[in-house]
Amino acid sequence: MPSVAGARDRHGVLVEREAHAGAAERGFPLITVYPAETHKAGPQTFDVAQDSRGVLYFGNLHGLLTFDGAWWELIKLPNEQVGLSLGSDVQGRIALGLISDFGYLARDSAGGMAYHSLLPTLPRDQQQIGDIRAICATGAVPVIAPIG
């Protein structure tokens, strides 16, 4: 097992890094960059979340991207919306913040994932909410924070 060294930056935050990388990993980053040509969606991603199965969700310029480690899928959002913010709860449910809308993902009748808006649950005079750019996962439920 590789050893891990800790170092504190000038603000006192602990940063862990591998002191001895394996020969096969030496000099190679431990991340992978997937260009838009690979996932067939927009070039800009705003936020990321992970469900309880390990599937990654990306708030993207063209909607909501999912990646299960092998396959990419683009879930189109209503009115060609942009996924600005994402969050997940302890069950792995995914909440989304959009431009003047917010909601969650749930399985549709065909077994695919579909967006369900929660905007209609607000009183009509409180539905002008602006961009939802922050979702804080508190454990039990995601807390959605409008900004604007």
PDB file of C-alpha atoms in Angstrom:
ATOM      1  CA  MET A   1       0.000   0.000   0.000  1.00  0.00           C
ATOM      2  CA  PRO A   2       1.405   3.422  -0.908  1.00  0.00           C
ATOM      3  CA  SER A   3       2.232   5.759   1.926  1.00  0.00           C
ATOM      4  CA  VAL A   4       0.307   8.983   2.358  1.00  0.00           C
ATOM      5  CA  ALA A   5       1.946  12.180   3.499  1.00  0.00           C
ATOM      6  CA  GLY A   6       0.102  15.130   4.947  1.00  0.00           C
ATOM      7  CA  ALA A   7       1.016  18.773   4.615  1.00  0.00           C
ATOM      8  CA  ARG A   8      -0.637  21.926   5.850  1.00  0.00           C
ATOM      9  CA  ASP A   9      -0.932  24.924   3.606  1.00  0.00           C
ATOM     10  CA  ARG A  10      -0.618  28.430   5.012  1.00  0.00           C
ATOM     11  CA  HIS A  11      -4.327  28.425   5.968  1.00  0.00           C
ATOM     12  CA  GLY A  12      -4.014  25.235   8.052  1.00  0.00           C
ATOM     13  CA  VAL A  13      -5.946  22.939   5.699  1.00  0.00           C
ATOM     14  CA  LEU A  14      -4.681  19.358   5.629  1.00  0.00           C
ATOM     15  CA  VAL A  15      -3.760  18.233   2.109  1.00  0.00           C
ATOM     16  CA  GLU A  16      -3.083  14.534   1.599  1.00  0.00           C
ATOM     17  CA  ARG A  17      -1.066  13.232  -1.312  1.00  0.00           C
ATOM     18  CA  GLU A  18       0.593   9.992  -2.293  1.00  0.00           C
ATOM     19  CA  ALA A  19       4.273   9.990  -1.447  1.00  0.00           C
ATOM     20  CA  HIS A  20       5.171   6.968  -3.608  1.00  0.00           C
ATOM     21  CA  ALA A  21       3.131   6.335  -6.749  1.00  0.00           C
ATOM     22  CA  GLY A  22       3.235   2.913  -8.374  1.00  0.00           C
ATOM     23  CA  ALA A  23       5.439   2.559 -11.453  1.00  0.00           C
ATOM     24  CA  ALA A  24       2.414   2.389 -13.742  1.00  0.00           C
ATOM     25  CA  GLU A  25       1.003   5.642 -12.308  1.00  0.00           C
ATOM     26  CA  ARG A  26       4.199   7.663 -12.082  1.00  0.00           C
ATOM     27  CA  GLY A  27       3.856  10.873 -14.038  1.00  0.00           C
ATOM     28  CA  PHE A  28       0.215  10.325 -14.969  1.00  0.00           C
ATOM     29  CA  PRO A  29      -2.631  12.319 -13.416  1.00  0.00           C
ATOM     30  CA  LEU A  30      -5.162  10.335 -11.415  1.00  0.00           C
ATOM     31  CA  ILE A  31      -8.013  12.144 -13.166  1.00  0.00           C
ATOM     32  CA  THR A  32      -9.516  11.789 -16.606  1.00  0.00           C
ATOM     33  CA  VAL A  33     -10.748  14.704 -18.700  1.00  0.00           C
ATOM     34  CA  TYR A  34     -13.708  13.913 -20.944  1.00  0.00           C
ATOM     35  CA  PRO A  35     -14.099  16.492 -23.742  1.00  0.00           C
ATOM     36  CA  ALA A  36     -17.517  17.421 -25.143  1.00  0.00           C
ATOM     37  CA  GLU A  37     -16.822  15.199 -28.161  1.00  0.00           C
ATOM     38  CA  THR A  38     -16.832  12.177 -25.834  1.00  0.00           C
ATOM     39  CA  HIS A  39     -20.064  12.807 -23.914  1.00  0.00           C
ATOM     40  CA  LYS A  40     -21.877  14.607 -26.768  1.00  0.00           C
ATOM     41  CA  ALA A  41     -23.142  17.468 -24.593  1.00  0.00           C
ATOM     42  CA  GLY A  42     -22.168  21.052 -23.940  1.00  0.00           C
ATOM     43  CA  PRO A  43     -18.611  22.211 -23.310  1.00  0.00           C
ATOM     44  CA  GLN A  44     -19.469  23.745 -19.916  1.00  0.00           C
ATOM     45  CA  THR A  45     -20.367  21.889 -16.731  1.00  0.00           C
ATOM     46  CA  PHE A  46     -21.579  23.747 -13.631  1.00  0.00           C
ATOM     47  CA  ASP A  47     -21.960  21.162 -10.856  1.00  0.00           C
ATOM     48  CA  VAL A  48     -21.651  17.452 -10.070  1.00  0.00           C
ATOM     49  CA  ALA A  49     -23.401  15.000  -7.723  1.00  0.00           C
ATOM     50  CA  GLN A  50     -23.357  11.232  -7.160  1.00  0.00           C
ATOM     51  CA  ASP A  51     -26.280   8.938  -6.346  1.00  0.00           C
ATOM     52  CA  SER A  52     -26.263   5.905  -4.039  1.00  0.00           C
ATOM     53  CA  ARG A  53     -25.408   3.589  -6.969  1.00  0.00           C
ATOM     54  CA  GLY A  54     -22.267   5.568  -7.798  1.00  0.00           C
ATOM     55  CA  VAL A  55     -23.692   7.175 -10.955  1.00  0.00           C
ATOM     56  CA  LEU A  56     -22.316  10.673 -11.540  1.00  0.00           C
ATOM     57  CA  TYR A  57     -24.607  13.540 -12.572  1.00  0.00           C
ATOM     58  CA  PHE A  58     -23.286  16.707 -14.220  1.00  0.00           C
ATOM     59  CA  GLY A  59     -25.225  19.961 -14.547  1.00  0.00           C
ATOM     60  CA  ASN A  60     -24.318  20.861 -18.122  1.00  0.00           C
ATOM     61  CA  LEU A  61     -24.954  23.620 -20.613  1.00  0.00           C
ATOM     62  CA  HIS A  62     -27.163  21.207 -22.618  1.00  0.00           C
ATOM     63  CA  GLY A  63     -29.041  19.597 -19.724  1.00  0.00           C
ATOM     64  CA  LEU A  64     -28.127  16.897 -17.229  1.00  0.00           C
ATOM     65  CA  LEU A  65     -25.370  14.420 -18.067  1.00  0.00           C
ATOM     66  CA  THR A  66     -25.070  11.045 -16.359  1.00  0.00           C
ATOM     67  CA  PHE A  67     -22.038   8.756 -16.346  1.00  0.00           C
ATOM     68  CA  ASP A  68     -22.019   5.248 -14.872  1.00  0.00           C
ATOM     69  CA  GLY A  69     -18.321   4.631 -15.466  1.00  0.00           C
ATOM     70  CA  ALA A  70     -18.887   3.229 -18.948  1.00  0.00           C
ATOM     71  CA  TRP A  71     -21.746   5.105 -20.645  1.00  0.00           C
ATOM     72  CA  TRP A  72     -22.789   8.734 -20.953  1.00  0.00           C
ATOM     73  CA  GLU A  73     -26.434   9.796 -21.168  1.00  0.00           C
ATOM     74  CA  LEU A  74     -27.856  13.281 -21.700  1.00  0.00           C
ATOM     75  CA  ILE A  75     -31.168  13.959 -19.974  1.00  0.00           C
ATOM     76  CA  LYS A  76     -32.832  16.925 -21.653  1.00  0.00           C
ATOM     77  CA  LEU A  77     -34.425  19.388 -19.255  1.00  0.00           C
ATOM     78  CA  PRO A  78     -37.657  21.317 -19.968  1.00  0.00           C
ATOM     79  CA  ASN A  79     -37.289  24.343 -22.240  1.00  0.00           C
ATOM     80  CA  GLU A  80     -33.652  23.378 -22.976  1.00  0.00           C
ATOM     81  CA  GLN A  81     -32.730  24.426 -19.440  1.00  0.00           C
ATOM     82  CA  VAL A  82     -29.200  24.477 -18.037  1.00  0.00           C
ATOM     83  CA  GLY A  83     -28.418  22.365 -14.961  1.00  0.00           C
ATOM     84  CA  LEU A  84     -26.839  25.004 -12.682  1.00  0.00           C
ATOM     85  CA  SER A  85     -26.674  23.133  -9.381  1.00  0.00           C
ATOM     86  CA  LEU A  86     -27.067  19.573  -8.125  1.00  0.00           C
ATOM     87  CA  GLY A  87     -27.331  17.833  -4.778  1.00  0.00           C
ATOM     88  CA  SER A  88     -28.137  14.373  -3.472  1.00  0.00           C
ATOM     89  CA  ASP A  89     -29.658  13.083  -0.252  1.00  0.00           C
ATOM     90  CA  VAL A  90     -28.745   9.974   1.751  1.00  0.00           C
ATOM     91  CA  GLN A  91     -30.945   7.812  -0.513  1.00  0.00           C
ATOM     92  CA  GLY A  92     -29.083   9.157  -3.549  1.00  0.00           C
ATOM     93  CA  ARG A  93     -31.985  11.174  -4.937  1.00  0.00           C
ATOM     94  CA  ILE A  94     -30.814  14.026  -7.158  1.00  0.00           C
ATOM     95  CA  ALA A  95     -32.114  17.584  -6.767  1.00  0.00           C
ATOM     96  CA  LEU A  96     -31.568  20.159  -9.534  1.00  0.00           C
ATOM     97  CA  GLY A  97     -31.387  23.926  -9.598  1.00  0.00           C
ATOM     98  CA  LEU A  98     -32.168  25.591 -12.916  1.00  0.00           C
ATOM     99  CA  ILE A  99     -32.844  29.092 -14.192  1.00  0.00           C
ATOM    100  CA  SER A 100     -36.076  30.158 -12.426  1.00  0.00           C
ATOM    101  CA  ASP A 101     -36.944  26.530 -11.582  1.00  0.00           C
ATOM    102  CA  PHE A 102     -35.953  23.702  -9.246  1.00  0.00           C
ATOM    103  CA  GLY A 103     -36.922  20.074  -8.803  1.00  0.00           C
ATOM    104  CA  TYR A 104     -35.669  16.498  -8.715  1.00  0.00           C
ATOM    105  CA  LEU A 105     -35.064  13.412 -10.849  1.00  0.00           C
ATOM    106  CA  ALA A 106     -37.348  10.385 -10.715  1.00  0.00           C
ATOM    107  CA  ARG A 107     -37.946   7.347 -12.901  1.00  0.00           C
ATOM    108  CA  ASP A 108     -40.616   7.766 -15.567  1.00  0.00           C
ATOM    109  CA  SER A 109     -43.009   5.074 -16.831  1.00  0.00           C
ATOM    110  CA  ALA A 110     -40.404   3.854 -19.354  1.00  0.00           C
ATOM    111  CA  GLY A 111     -37.774   3.385 -16.613  1.00  0.00           C
ATOM    112  CA  GLY A 112     -35.687   6.406 -17.619  1.00  0.00           C
ATOM    113  CA  MET A 113     -34.857   9.387 -15.458  1.00  0.00           C
ATOM    114  CA  ALA A 114     -37.044  12.475 -15.846  1.00  0.00           C
ATOM    115  CA  TYR A 115     -37.055  15.924 -14.265  1.00  0.00           C
ATOM    116  CA  HIS A 116     -39.980  16.923 -12.020  1.00  0.00           C
ATOM    117  CA  SER A 117     -40.375  20.603 -11.183  1.00  0.00           C
ATOM    118  CA  LEU A 118     -41.222  21.695  -7.637  1.00  0.00           C
ATOM    119  CA  LEU A 119     -41.909  25.286  -8.700  1.00  0.00           C
ATOM    120  CA  PRO A 120     -45.708  24.721  -8.862  1.00  0.00           C
ATOM    121  CA  THR A 121     -45.664  23.794  -5.146  1.00  0.00           C
ATOM    122  CA  LEU A 122     -44.812  27.414  -4.257  1.00  0.00           C
ATOM    123  CA  PRO A 123     -47.546  30.026  -3.912  1.00  0.00           C
ATOM    124  CA  ARG A 124     -48.021  31.803  -7.242  1.00  0.00           C
ATOM    125  CA  ASP A 125     -46.766  35.135  -5.875  1.00  0.00           C
ATOM    126  CA  GLN A 126     -43.487  33.447  -4.770  1.00  0.00           C
ATOM    127  CA  GLN A 127     -42.608  31.652  -8.017  1.00  0.00           C
ATOM    128  CA  GLN A 128     -40.208  34.329  -9.318  1.00  0.00           C
ATOM    129  CA  ILE A 129     -37.132  32.718  -7.754  1.00  0.00           C
ATOM    130  CA  GLY A 130     -34.236  33.561 -10.076  1.00  0.00           C
ATOM    131  CA  ASP A 131     -31.314  31.234 -10.742  1.00  0.00           C
ATOM    132  CA  ILE A 132     -30.833  28.306  -8.365  1.00  0.00           C
ATOM    133  CA  ARG A 133     -27.048  28.137  -8.131  1.00  0.00           C
ATOM    134  CA  ALA A 134     -26.641  26.334  -4.800  1.00  0.00           C
ATOM    135  CA  ILE A 135     -28.004  23.118  -3.341  1.00  0.00           C
ATOM    136  CA  CYS A 136     -26.703  22.066   0.051  1.00  0.00           C
ATOM    137  CA  ALA A 137     -26.965  18.369   0.860  1.00  0.00           C
ATOM    138  CA  THR A 138     -27.875  18.262   4.560  1.00  0.00           C
ATOM    139  CA  GLY A 139     -28.166  14.476   4.787  1.00  0.00           C
ATOM    140  CA  ALA A 140     -31.922  13.964   4.930  1.00  0.00           C
ATOM    141  CA  VAL A 141     -32.963  16.234   2.055  1.00  0.00           C
ATOM    142  CA  PRO A 142     -31.181  18.665  -0.254  1.00  0.00           C
ATOM    143  CA  VAL A 143     -31.743  22.334   0.672  1.00  0.00           C
ATOM    144  CA  ILE A 144     -32.234  24.506  -2.397  1.00  0.00           C
ATOM    145  CA  ALA A 145     -31.058  28.128  -2.232  1.00  0.00           C
ATOM    146  CA  PRO A 146     -32.166  30.702  -4.811  1.00  0.00           C
ATOM    147  CA  ILE A 147     -29.670  33.384  -5.784  1.00  0.00           C
ATOM    148  CA  GLY A 148     -30.825  36.477  -7.568  1.00  0.00           C
TER     149      GLY A 148
END
